[in-house]
């Protein structure tokens, strides 16, 4: 947590990943306040993901600019944030950070 400022300094996938890792850390700490804190952090991660357009399907021209591994990573980071948001929100009885109808990125095949 002492390095959070440097992790959040740039707008990138790394910022969203750092926020998700912090949220997971807070979920593992034994405190009800930590669970609520993780809900806030996950919401922040989702907002950064939306700011980057991770929730949207890239058009062909933009998708061609990224290699397959980068596209795969974008999708995995978004869906990880989505699943964590849904799980924590349902557990705490809080609203989701992002509505279903706002998402059009394809689901990653397993």
mmCIF file of C-alpha atoms in Angstrom:
data_model
loop_
_atom_site.group_PDB
_atom_site.id
_atom_site.type_symbol
_atom_site.label_atom_id
_atom_site.label_comp_id
_atom_site.label_asym_id
_atom_site.label_seq_id
_atom_site.Cartn_x
_atom_site.Cartn_y
_atom_site.Cartn_z
ATOM 1 C CA UNK A 1 0.000 0.000 0.000
ATOM 2 C CA UNK A 2 2.907 2.360 0.515
ATOM 3 C CA UNK A 3 3.527 2.338 -3.274
ATOM 4 C CA UNK A 4 -0.066 3.080 -4.267
ATOM 5 C CA UNK A 5 0.672 6.601 -5.507
ATOM 6 C CA UNK A 6 3.240 5.399 -8.030
ATOM 7 C CA UNK A 7 0.957 2.551 -9.141
ATOM 8 C CA UNK A 8 -1.854 5.021 -9.846
ATOM 9 C CA UNK A 9 0.333 7.644 -11.536
ATOM 10 C CA UNK A 10 -0.356 6.605 -15.130
ATOM 11 C CA UNK A 11 -3.510 5.698 -17.015
ATOM 12 C CA UNK A 12 -2.830 2.133 -18.037
ATOM 13 C CA UNK A 13 -3.814 -1.459 -17.559
ATOM 14 C CA UNK A 14 -1.271 -1.544 -14.754
ATOM 15 C CA UNK A 15 -3.331 0.995 -12.803
ATOM 16 C CA UNK A 16 -6.453 -1.160 -13.037
ATOM 17 C CA UNK A 17 -4.446 -4.273 -12.141
ATOM 18 C CA UNK A 18 -2.888 -2.506 -9.127
ATOM 19 C CA UNK A 19 -6.313 -1.428 -7.879
ATOM 20 C CA UNK A 20 -7.662 -4.963 -8.233
ATOM 21 C CA UNK A 21 -4.700 -6.367 -6.303
ATOM 22 C CA UNK A 22 -5.232 -3.811 -3.537
ATOM 23 C CA UNK A 23 -8.922 -4.748 -3.386
ATOM 24 C CA UNK A 24 -8.032 -8.439 -3.123
ATOM 25 C CA UNK A 25 -5.557 -7.623 -0.358
ATOM 26 C CA UNK A 26 -8.253 -5.712 1.540
ATOM 27 C CA UNK A 27 -10.707 -8.581 1.106
ATOM 28 C CA UNK A 28 -8.203 -10.907 2.775
ATOM 29 C CA UNK A 29 -7.693 -8.680 5.814
ATOM 30 C CA UNK A 30 -9.951 -9.601 8.723
ATOM 31 C CA UNK A 31 -12.177 -6.521 9.048
ATOM 32 C CA UNK A 32 -15.634 -5.466 7.916
ATOM 33 C CA UNK A 33 -14.221 -2.032 7.086
ATOM 34 C CA UNK A 34 -11.759 -3.718 4.704
ATOM 35 C CA UNK A 35 -14.644 -5.279 2.773
ATOM 36 C CA UNK A 36 -16.297 -1.910 2.314
ATOM 37 C CA UNK A 37 -12.925 -0.402 1.385
ATOM 38 C CA UNK A 38 -12.427 -3.088 -1.237
ATOM 39 C CA UNK A 39 -15.841 -2.242 -2.717
ATOM 40 C CA UNK A 40 -14.703 1.372 -3.118
ATOM 41 C CA UNK A 41 -11.361 0.352 -4.626
ATOM 42 C CA UNK A 42 -13.041 -2.029 -7.091
ATOM 43 C CA UNK A 43 -15.400 0.777 -8.097
ATOM 44 C CA UNK A 44 -12.364 2.946 -8.770
ATOM 45 C CA UNK A 45 -10.799 0.153 -10.847
ATOM 46 C CA UNK A 46 -13.995 -0.189 -12.904
ATOM 47 C CA UNK A 47 -14.105 3.573 -13.480
ATOM 48 C CA UNK A 48 -10.514 3.572 -14.727
ATOM 49 C CA UNK A 49 -11.328 0.592 -16.965
ATOM 50 C CA UNK A 50 -14.304 2.492 -18.404
ATOM 51 C CA UNK A 51 -12.128 5.588 -18.873
ATOM 52 C CA UNK A 52 -9.772 3.422 -20.943
ATOM 53 C CA UNK A 53 -12.639 1.885 -22.897
ATOM 54 C CA UNK A 54 -11.984 -1.650 -21.662
ATOM 55 C CA UNK A 55 -15.738 -2.260 -21.477
ATOM 56 C CA UNK A 56 -16.143 -1.575 -25.209
ATOM 57 C CA UNK A 57 -15.447 -3.820 -28.143
ATOM 58 C CA UNK A 58 -12.624 -2.311 -30.165
ATOM 59 C CA UNK A 59 -13.466 -1.522 -33.758
ATOM 60 C CA UNK A 60 -11.420 -3.305 -36.402
ATOM 61 C CA UNK A 61 -9.088 -0.355 -37.020
ATOM 62 C CA UNK A 62 -8.176 0.016 -33.333
ATOM 63 C CA UNK A 63 -8.041 -3.732 -32.762
ATOM 64 C CA UNK A 64 -5.501 -4.110 -35.563
ATOM 65 C CA UNK A 65 -3.179 -1.709 -33.743
ATOM 66 C CA UNK A 66 -2.882 -4.119 -30.808
ATOM 67 C CA UNK A 67 -1.466 -7.604 -30.982
ATOM 68 C CA UNK A 68 -3.532 -10.587 -29.897
ATOM 69 C CA UNK A 69 -1.823 -10.827 -26.491
ATOM 70 C CA UNK A 70 -2.575 -7.162 -25.704
ATOM 71 C CA UNK A 71 -6.234 -7.586 -26.682
ATOM 72 C CA UNK A 72 -6.431 -10.714 -24.556
ATOM 73 C CA UNK A 73 -4.906 -8.886 -21.571
ATOM 74 C CA UNK A 74 -7.367 -5.977 -21.944
ATOM 75 C CA UNK A 75 -10.275 -8.423 -21.927
ATOM 76 C CA UNK A 76 -8.952 -10.393 -18.968
ATOM 77 C CA UNK A 77 -8.343 -7.280 -16.880
ATOM 78 C CA UNK A 78 -11.827 -5.963 -17.629
ATOM 79 C CA UNK A 79 -13.611 -9.245 -16.899
ATOM 80 C CA UNK A 80 -11.573 -9.734 -13.717
ATOM 81 C CA UNK A 81 -12.711 -6.321 -12.502
ATOM 82 C CA UNK A 82 -16.289 -7.085 -13.553
ATOM 83 C CA UNK A 83 -16.431 -10.407 -11.702
ATOM 84 C CA UNK A 84 -14.809 -8.984 -8.571
ATOM 85 C CA UNK A 85 -17.227 -6.041 -8.612
ATOM 86 C CA UNK A 86 -20.231 -8.335 -8.931
ATOM 87 C CA UNK A 87 -19.066 -10.713 -6.188
ATOM 88 C CA UNK A 88 -18.219 -8.009 -3.647
ATOM 89 C CA UNK A 89 -21.297 -5.906 -4.444
ATOM 90 C CA UNK A 90 -23.622 -8.876 -4.014
ATOM 91 C CA UNK A 91 -21.904 -9.894 -0.761
ATOM 92 C CA UNK A 92 -22.186 -6.399 0.717
ATOM 93 C CA UNK A 93 -25.616 -5.612 -0.723
ATOM 94 C CA UNK A 94 -24.211 -2.644 -2.644
ATOM 95 C CA UNK A 95 -24.887 -1.522 -6.237
ATOM 96 C CA UNK A 96 -22.724 -2.638 -9.138
ATOM 97 C CA UNK A 97 -20.201 -0.163 -10.534
ATOM 98 C CA UNK A 98 -21.223 -0.764 -14.164
ATOM 99 C CA UNK A 99 -24.547 -1.704 -15.743
ATOM 100 C CA UNK A 100 -24.792 -4.700 -18.087
ATOM 101 C CA UNK A 101 -26.137 -2.672 -21.006
ATOM 102 C CA UNK A 102 -22.968 -0.528 -21.021
ATOM 103 C CA UNK A 103 -20.723 -3.514 -21.787
ATOM 104 C CA UNK A 104 -20.116 -4.831 -25.291
ATOM 105 C CA UNK A 105 -16.623 -6.301 -25.017
ATOM 106 C CA UNK A 106 -16.700 -10.006 -25.881
ATOM 107 C CA UNK A 107 -16.495 -12.579 -23.123
ATOM 108 C CA UNK A 108 -13.160 -14.366 -23.097
ATOM 109 C CA UNK A 109 -13.284 -18.013 -24.081
ATOM 110 C CA UNK A 110 -11.808 -20.407 -21.553
#
